[in-house]
Amino acid sequence: MSRVTVDATGLSCPLPVVRTREAMEEGATSLEVLVDNPTSRDNVARFAASRGAKVEIREEGSLFRVLIDLPGEPGSSSSPAGQAPLASSSGTVVVLSDDVMGKGDRELGGLLVKAFLNTLSEGDNPPGKVILYNRGVLLAVEGSDTVEPLRRLQDRGTLVMACGTCLNFFQVLEKLAVGTVSNMFEIAETLMTAERVVAV
Amino acid sequence: MGPEDLKRVLKLLPDQRQAEEVLVGLETPDDAGVYLLDEENALVHTLDFFTPIVDDPYLFGQIAATNSLSDVYAMGGTPLSAMNIVCFPCSLDMDILAEILRGGADKLREAGVALLGGHTVDDQEPKYGMAVTGKVHPKKILRNRGAQPGDLLVLTKPLGTGVLASAIKADFLTERDATDAIQGMVTLNRKASEAALRAGARAATDVTGFGLLGHLATMLPERGVGCELYLDQVPYYEGTREMAESGMVPGGAYRNRDFMKGRLDVAEGLDELELLLLCDPQTSGGLLLALPEEGLEAFQEAMEPDGFFRVIGKFTADEGARITIR
């Protein structure tokens, strides 16, 4: 596939990164980004690396060519615009629809879900996405002891999505401490296109 | 403007033979000027304005006002009155300007500061800020310099507003995602300033455009006192690191870093990005204080129940007056 050229000379940050992302969203997986200052060079290279791309920089006088090659995974462009890039390669989606794990004793269930998220966040293969709906969204609000492991997951590249309708229902939208507010369209699409869904 | 350019321009000013009432003037890199009135009273003067860093005009007004007041707090002073400075395009909806001004006025009311007037200029890009006048006891001025070896370095707001503003501009984040930082930017430094005075802080400044390292450098004398920074204690607003890794480091962070390079003693293998984050230009940043260790408890008490702060380093005896990052 031929390289798509993005001419970002004369632009200052964050525009070169914005142009690069736009080209990627239009489907380009092999790009050459032209920039004329070290700040833009570093930022574009960092952005591409955060998307899992192979990056090479060629310097020609005051011009820098940033060569970017994304791993060509068809169908992997489902991450919504504006979202943090997925560092995790795992296509696994974990669904939590309650703030406890398992039916039965809720106190025990609370301990279990915390242990579960801790284990996930420390494991070798963090899931690509965690979806929280119904009482599950309470796991991600201020004061919950599962915020920490969810943050760790997020730091490792897991996209944590909390159902906005549910946050509103429990009146905790303003207290969301980790993850992004999502909607049923996004949640349904994520579940339908997931490689594997683990419902807890 | 970057620190290097500013230094060069100020050097070109003719020598200002200062009246003896000028307690703090151009000769030191302090946050505000201080003019002596009598034994008990001195006036604090400062001016600050900038372009919008968030889309919501009311929030922008609040942030600009908080930022303008901060310089008075950083001198240990109490702001009294303020004048608006506005640049605004005639072609834009005047309701937007009204919202900006409402944000500023609300923040002044919270701070107990009187709005006396202002000035408006037609300009292509909106800009807003204030000239603020305050008072300070001439013997209780918190200058930038004054730290002694052994003093703790205290920071009263997390860092990262430069990176996050960049990410908002690039649509990588919405303002909702940056609630944490926006909340920080509209928090007055009043409480921190009062706590610093009560706890016997020896020096203070606020973290703004030159970033943490740039402003820390203004606290160090030419020689004799350095500072050791505890890298793992430096707080960042939520999302800062992630956005920096996604290429959202603003140009100002690079300029600040280049300016600071000669004064730094950096641990081998320190990540490039860590250093840039320490140089991230801040808007309405927190106070940076030199606090004697025995004052920490009083400071903590005065910041209760919800005042944020972290001890992020310690001043050292160092002939080279360097900043050590470990």
Coordinates of N, CA and C in Angstrom, one line a residue, chain B residues 155-324:
Chain B
L155 N 3.9 22.0 46.8 CA 3.1 22.4 45.7 C 1.6 22.3 46.0
T156 N 0.8 23.3 45.7 CA -0.6 23.2 46.1 C -1.6 23.0 45.0
K157 N -1.2 22.6 43.8 CA -2.1 22.1 42.8 C -1.3 21.1 41.9
P158 N -2.0 20.1 41.4 CA -1.4 19.2 40.4 C -1.0 20.0 39.2
L159 N -0.1 19.3 38.4 CA 0.3 19.9 37.1 C -0.4 19.3 35.9
G160 N -0.2 19.8 34.8 CA -0.7 19.2 33.5 C -1.7 20.0 32.7
T161 N -1.9 21.3 33.1 CA -3.0 22.1 32.4 C -2.5 22.4 30.9
G162 N -1.2 22.5 30.7 CA -0.7 22.8 29.3 C -1.0 21.6 28.4
V163 N -0.7 20.4 28.9 CA -0.9 19.2 28.1 C -2.5 19.0 27.9
L164 N -3.2 19.2 28.9 CA -4.7 19.0 28.8 C -5.4 20.0 27.9
A165 N -4.9 21.3 28.0 CA -5.5 22.3 27.1 C -5.2 22.0 25.7
S166 N -4.0 21.5 25.4 CA -3.6 21.1 24.1 C -4.5 20.0 23.6
A167 N -4.8 19.0 24.5 CA -5.7 17.9 24.1 C -7.1 18.3 23.9
I168 N -7.6 19.3 24.6 CA -8.9 19.9 24.4 C -9.0 20.6 23.0
K169 N -7.9 21.3 22.7 CA -7.8 22.0 21.5 C -7.8 21.0 20.3
A170 N -7.2 19.9 20.5 CA -7.1 18.9 19.4 C -8.3 18.0 19.4
D171 N -9.3 18.2 20.3 CA -10.4 17.3 20.4 C -10.0 15.9 20.8
F172 N -8.9 15.7 21.5 CA -8.6 14.4 22.1 C -9.3 14.2 23.4
L173 N -9.7 15.3 24.0 CA -10.5 15.3 25.2 C -11.6 16.3 25.1
T174 N -12.7 16.1 25.8 CA -13.7 17.1 26.0 C -13.5 17.8 27.3
E175 N -14.1 19.0 27.5 CA -14.0 19.6 28.8 C -14.4 18.8 29.9
R176 N -15.4 17.9 29.6 CA -15.9 17.0 30.7 C -14.9 16.0 31.1
D177 N -14.0 15.6 30.2 CA -12.9 14.6 30.6 C -11.9 15.3 31.4
A178 N -11.8 16.7 31.3 CA -10.8 17.4 32.1 C -11.3 18.1 33.3
T179 N -12.4 17.6 33.8 CA -13.1 18.2 35.0 C -12.1 18.5 36.1
D180 N -11.3 17.5 36.4 CA -10.3 17.5 37.4 C -9.4 18.8 37.3
A181 N -8.9 19.0 36.1 CA -8.0 20.1 35.9 C -8.7 21.4 35.9
I182 N -9.9 21.5 35.3 CA -10.7 22.7 35.3 C -11.0 23.1 36.7
Q183 N -11.4 22.2 37.5 CA -11.7 22.4 38.9 C -10.5 23.1 39.6
G184 N -9.3 22.5 39.3 CA -8.1 23.0 39.8 C -7.8 24.5 39.4
M185 N -8.1 24.7 38.1 CA -7.7 26.1 37.6 C -8.7 27.2 38.1
V186 N -9.9 26.8 38.6 CA -10.8 27.8 39.1 C -10.7 27.8 40.7
T187 N -9.7 27.1 41.2 CA -9.5 27.1 42.7 C -8.6 28.3 43.1
L188 N -9.1 29.2 43.9 CA -8.2 30.3 44.3 C -7.0 29.8 45.1
N189 N -5.9 30.5 45.0 CA -4.7 30.2 45.8 C -4.8 30.9 47.2
R190 N -6.0 31.5 47.5 CA -6.1 32.2 48.8 C -5.8 31.3 50.0
K191 N -6.5 30.2 50.0 CA -6.3 29.3 51.2 C -4.8 28.9 51.3
A192 N -4.2 28.6 50.2 CA -2.8 28.1 50.2 C -1.9 29.3 50.7
S193 N -2.2 30.5 50.3 CA -1.4 31.7 50.7 C -1.6 31.9 52.2
E194 N -2.8 31.8 52.7 CA -3.1 32.1 54.1 C -2.4 31.0 55.0
A195 N -2.4 29.7 54.5 CA -1.8 28.6 55.2 C -0.3 28.8 55.2
A196 N 0.3 29.3 54.1 CA 1.7 29.5 54.0 C 2.2 30.6 55.0
L197 N 1.4 31.7 55.1 CA 1.8 32.7 56.1 C 1.7 32.2 57.5
R198 N 0.6 31.4 57.8 CA 0.4 30.9 59.1 C 1.5 29.9 59.5
A199 N 2.0 29.1 58.5 CA 3.0 28.1 58.8 C 4.4 28.6 58.7
G200 N 4.5 29.9 58.4 CA 5.9 30.5 58.4 C 6.7 30.1 57.2
A201 N 6.0 30.1 56.0 CA 6.8 29.8 54.8 C 7.8 30.9 54.6
R202 N 8.9 30.5 54.0 CA 10.0 31.5 53.8 C 10.0 32.1 52.4
A203 N 9.4 31.5 51.5 CA 9.4 32.0 50.1 C 8.2 31.4 49.4
A204 N 7.7 32.1 48.3 CA 6.6 31.5 47.6 C 6.6 32.1 46.2
T205 N 6.1 31.3 45.2 CA 5.8 31.8 43.9 C 4.6 31.0 43.4
D206 N 4.0 31.3 42.2 CA 3.0 30.4 41.7 C 3.5 29.8 40.4
V207 N 3.0 28.6 40.1 CA 3.5 27.9 38.9 C 2.6 28.3 37.7
T208 N 3.2 29.0 36.7 CA 2.5 29.4 35.5 C 3.3 29.0 34.3
G209 N 3.4 30.0 33.4 CA 4.0 29.7 32.0 C 5.3 29.0 31.9
F210 N 6.2 29.2 32.9 CA 7.5 28.6 32.8 C 7.6 27.2 33.3
G211 N 6.4 26.7 33.8 CA 6.4 25.3 34.3 C 7.0 25.1 35.7
L212 N 6.8 24.0 36.3 CA 7.3 23.7 37.6 C 8.8 24.1 37.7
L213 N 9.6 23.5 36.8 CA 11.1 23.7 36.9 C 11.5 25.1 36.7
G214 N 10.8 25.8 35.8 CA 11.2 27.2 35.5 C 10.9 28.1 36.7
H215 N 9.7 27.9 37.3 CA 9.4 28.7 38.5 C 10.2 28.3 39.7
L216 N 10.5 27.0 39.9 CA 11.3 26.6 41.0 C 12.7 27.3 40.9
A217 N 13.2 27.4 39.6 CA 14.5 28.1 39.4 C 14.5 29.5 39.9
T218 N 13.3 30.2 39.8 CA 13.2 31.6 40.3 C 13.3 31.6 41.8
M219 N 13.1 30.5 42.5 CA 13.2 30.5 43.9 C 14.6 30.3 44.4
L220 N 15.5 29.9 43.5 CA 16.9 29.7 43.9 C 17.8 30.9 43.7
P221 N 18.7 31.2 44.6 CA 19.6 32.3 44.4 C 20.6 31.9 43.4
E222 N 21.5 32.9 43.1 CA 22.6 32.6 42.2 C 23.5 31.4 42.6
R223 N 23.7 31.3 43.9 CA 24.5 30.2 44.4 C 24.1 29.9 45.9
G224 N 24.5 28.7 46.4 CA 24.3 28.4 47.8 C 23.2 27.5 48.1
V225 N 22.0 27.7 47.4 CA 20.9 26.9 47.7 C 20.4 26.2 46.5
G226 N 20.2 24.9 46.5 CA 19.7 24.1 45.4 C 18.4 23.4 45.9
C227 N 17.9 22.5 45.0 CA 16.7 21.8 45.4 C 16.7 20.4 44.9
E228 N 16.3 19.5 45.7 CA 16.1 18.1 45.2 C 14.7 17.8 45.1
L229 N 14.3 17.4 43.9 CA 12.9 17.1 43.6 C 12.6 15.7 43.7
Y230 N 11.4 15.4 44.4 CA 11.0 14.0 44.5 C 10.1 13.7 43.4
L231 N 10.6 13.1 42.3 CA 9.9 12.9 41.1 C 8.5 12.1 41.3
D232 N 8.6 11.1 42.2 CA 7.4 10.2 42.3 C 6.3 10.9 43.2
Q233 N 6.7 12.1 43.7 CA 5.7 12.8 44.6 C 5.0 14.0 43.8
V234 N 5.5 14.2 42.6 CA 4.9 15.3 41.8 C 3.5 14.9 41.3
P235 N 2.5 15.7 41.7 CA 1.1 15.3 41.3 C 0.7 15.8 39.9
Y236 N -0.1 15.0 39.2 CA -0.6 15.5 37.9 C -2.1 15.3 37.8
Y237 N -2.7 16.2 37.1 CA -4.2 16.1 36.9 C -4.4 14.8 36.1
E238 N -5.6 14.2 36.3 CA -6.0 13.0 35.6 C -5.9 13.2 34.1
G239 N -5.3 12.2 33.5 CA -5.2 12.2 32.0 C -4.0 12.8 31.4
T240 N -3.2 13.5 32.3 CA -2.1 14.3 31.8 C -1.0 13.4 31.1
R241 N -0.7 12.3 31.8 CA 0.4 11.5 31.3 C -0.1 10.8 30.0
E242 N -1.3 10.3 30.0 CA -1.9 9.6 28.8 C -1.9 10.5 27.6
M243 N -2.3 11.8 27.8 CA -2.4 12.7 26.7 C -1.0 13.1 26.2
A244 N 0.0 13.2 27.2 CA 1.4 13.5 26.8 C 1.9 12.4 25.9
E245 N 1.6 11.2 26.3 CA 2.0 10.0 25.5 C 1.4 10.0 24.1
S246 N 0.2 10.6 24.0 CA -0.5 10.7 22.7 C -0.1 11.9 21.9
G247 N 1.0 12.5 22.3 CA 1.5 13.6 21.4 C 1.0 15.0 21.7
M248 N 0.5 15.2 22.9 CA -0.1 16.5 23.3 C 0.8 17.4 24.1
V249 N 2.1 17.2 24.0 CA 3.0 18.1 24.8 C 3.1 19.5 24.1
P250 N 2.7 20.6 24.8 CA 2.7 21.9 24.1 C 4.2 22.4 23.8
G251 N 4.3 23.2 22.8 CA 5.6 23.7 22.4 C 6.3 24.5 23.6
G252 N 5.5 25.1 24.5 CA 6.1 25.8 25.6 C 6.8 24.9 26.5
A253 N 6.4 23.7 26.7 CA 7.1 22.7 27.5 C 8.6 22.5 27.0
Y254 N 8.7 22.4 25.7 CA 10.0 22.2 25.1 C 10.9 23.4 25.3
R255 N 10.3 24.6 25.1 CA 11.1 25.8 25.3 C 11.5 25.9 26.7
N256 N 10.6 25.7 27.6 CA 11.0 25.7 29.1 C 12.1 24.8 29.4
R257 N 12.0 23.6 28.8 CA 13.0 22.5 29.1 C 14.4 23.0 28.6
D258 N 14.4 23.5 27.4 CA 15.7 23.9 26.8 C 16.3 25.0 27.6
F259 N 15.5 25.9 28.2 CA 16.0 27.0 29.0 C 16.6 26.5 30.3
M260 N 16.0 25.4 30.8 CA 16.4 24.9 32.1 C 17.6 24.0 32.1
K261 N 17.9 23.5 30.9 CA 18.9 22.3 30.9 C 20.1 22.5 31.7
G262 N 20.7 23.7 31.6 CA 22.0 23.9 32.3 C 21.9 23.9 33.8
R263 N 20.7 24.0 34.4 CA 20.6 24.1 35.8 C 20.1 22.8 36.4
L264 N 20.0 21.7 35.6 CA 19.4 20.5 36.1 C 20.5 19.4 36.3
D265 N 20.3 18.7 37.4 CA 21.1 17.5 37.6 C 20.2 16.3 37.6
V266 N 20.1 15.6 36.4 CA 19.1 14.7 36.2 C 19.6 13.2 36.3
A267 N 18.8 12.4 37.0 CA 19.2 11.0 37.1 C 19.4 10.4 35.7
E268 N 20.4 9.5 35.6 CA 20.6 8.9 34.3 C 19.4 8.0 34.0
G269 N 19.0 8.0 32.7 CA 17.9 7.2 32.3 C 16.5 7.8 32.6
L270 N 16.5 9.0 33.0 CA 15.2 9.6 33.3 C 14.5 9.8 31.9
D271 N 13.2 9.4 31.9 CA 12.4 9.4 30.7 C 12.3 10.9 30.2
E272 N 12.5 11.1 28.9 CA 12.4 12.4 28.3 C 11.0 13.1 28.6
L273 N 10.0 12.2 28.5 CA 8.7 12.7 28.7 C 8.5 13.3 30.2
E274 N 9.1 12.6 31.1 CA 9.0 13.0 32.5 C 9.5 14.5 32.7
L275 N 10.6 14.7 32.0 CA 11.2 16.0 32.1 C 10.3 17.1 31.4
L276 N 9.7 16.7 30.3 CA 8.8 17.6 29.6 C 7.6 17.9 30.5
L277 N 7.1 16.9 31.2 CA 5.9 17.1 32.0 C 6.3 18.1 33.2
L278 N 7.5 18.0 33.7 CA 7.9 19.0 34.7 C 8.0 20.4 34.2
C279 N 8.1 20.5 32.9 CA 8.3 21.9 32.3 C 6.9 22.3 31.6
D280 N 5.9 21.5 31.8 CA 4.6 21.9 31.1 C 4.1 23.2 31.6
P281 N 3.9 24.2 30.7 CA 3.4 25.5 31.1 C 2.0 25.4 31.8
Q282 N 1.8 26.0 32.9 CA 0.6 25.9 33.6 C -0.3 27.2 33.5
T283 N -1.5 27.0 33.5 CA -2.5 28.2 33.7 C -3.1 28.1 35.0
S284 N -3.1 29.2 35.8 CA -3.7 29.2 37.1 C -3.2 28.0 37.9
G285 N -1.9 27.9 38.0 CA -1.2 26.8 38.7 C -1.2 27.1 40.2
G286 N -0.7 26.1 41.0 CA -0.7 26.3 42.4 C 0.5 27.1 42.9
L287 N 0.5 27.3 44.2 CA 1.7 28.0 44.8 C 2.8 26.9 45.0
L288 N 4.0 27.4 44.9 CA 5.2 26.7 45.2 C 5.8 27.3 46.4
L289 N 6.0 26.6 47.5 CA 6.4 27.2 48.7 C 7.7 26.6 49.3
A290 N 8.5 27.4 50.0 CA 9.6 26.9 50.8 C 9.1 26.9 52.2
L291 N 8.9 25.8 52.8 CA 8.4 25.7 54.1 C 9.3 25.0 55.1
P292 N 9.7 25.7 56.2 CA 10.5 25.0 57.2 C 9.8 23.7 57.7
E293 N 10.6 22.7 57.9 CA 10.0 21.4 58.2 C 9.1 21.5 59.4
E294 N 9.4 22.3 60.4 CA 8.6 22.4 61.6 C 7.3 23.1 61.3
G295 N 7.1 23.7 60.1 CA 5.9 24.4 59.8 C 4.9 23.5 59.1
L296 N 5.3 22.3 58.8 CA 4.5 21.4 57.9 C 3.1 21.1 58.6
E297 N 3.2 20.8 59.9 CA 2.0 20.4 60.6 C 1.0 21.6 60.6
A298 N 1.4 22.8 60.9 CA 0.6 24.0 60.9 C 0.0 24.2 59.5
F299 N 0.8 24.0 58.5 CA 0.4 24.1 57.1 C -0.8 23.1 56.8
Q300 N -0.5 21.9 57.2 CA -1.5 20.8 56.9 C -2.8 21.2 57.6
E301 N -2.7 21.6 58.8 CA -3.9 22.0 59.6 C -4.7 23.1 58.9
A302 N -3.9 24.1 58.4 CA -4.6 25.3 57.8 C -5.2 24.9 56.4
M303 N -4.7 23.8 55.8 CA -5.2 23.4 54.5 C -6.4 22.5 54.7
E304 N -6.7 22.0 55.9 CA -7.9 21.1 56.1 C -9.1 21.9 55.8
P305 N -10.3 21.3 55.3 CA -10.3 19.8 55.1 C -10.1 19.5 53.7
D306 N -10.1 20.4 52.7 CA -10.1 20.0 51.3 C -9.0 20.7 50.5
G307 N -8.1 21.4 51.2 CA -7.0 22.0 50.4 C -6.0 21.0 50.0
F308 N -5.7 21.0 48.6 CA -4.7 20.1 48.1 C -3.3 20.6 48.3
F309 N -2.4 19.7 48.6 CA -0.9 20.0 48.6 C -0.1 18.7 48.6
R310 N 1.1 18.8 48.1 CA 2.1 17.7 48.2 C 3.5 18.3 48.5
V311 N 4.2 17.6 49.3 CA 5.6 17.9 49.5 C 6.4 17.2 48.4
I312 N 7.0 18.0 47.5 CA 7.6 17.4 46.3 C 9.1 17.5 46.3
G313 N 9.7 18.0 47.3 CA 11.1 18.1 47.3 C 11.7 18.8 48.6
K314 N 13.0 19.0 48.5 CA 13.6 19.6 49.7 C 14.8 20.5 49.2
F315 N 14.9 21.7 49.8 CA 16.0 22.6 49.4 C 17.3 22.1 50.1
T316 N 18.4 22.3 49.4 CA 19.6 21.7 49.8 C 20.7 22.8 49.8
A317 N 21.8 22.5 50.5 CA 22.9 23.4 50.4 C 23.7 23.0 49.1
D318 N 23.8 23.9 48.2 CA 24.4 23.5 46.9 C 25.0 24.8 46.3
E319 N 26.3 24.8 46.2 CA 27.0 26.0 45.7 C 26.5 26.3 44.2
G320 N 26.2 25.3 43.5 CA 25.8 25.5 42.1 C 24.4 25.8 41.9
A321 N 23.6 25.9 43.0 CA 22.2 26.2 43.0 C 21.4 25.4 41.9
R322 N 21.6 24.1 41.9 CA 21.0 23.3 40.8 C 19.8 22.6 41.3
I323 N 19.0 22.2 40.4 CA 17.8 21.4 40.7 C 18.1 19.9 40.4
T324 N 18.1 19.1 41.4 CA 18.4 17.7 41.3 C 17.1 16.8 41.1

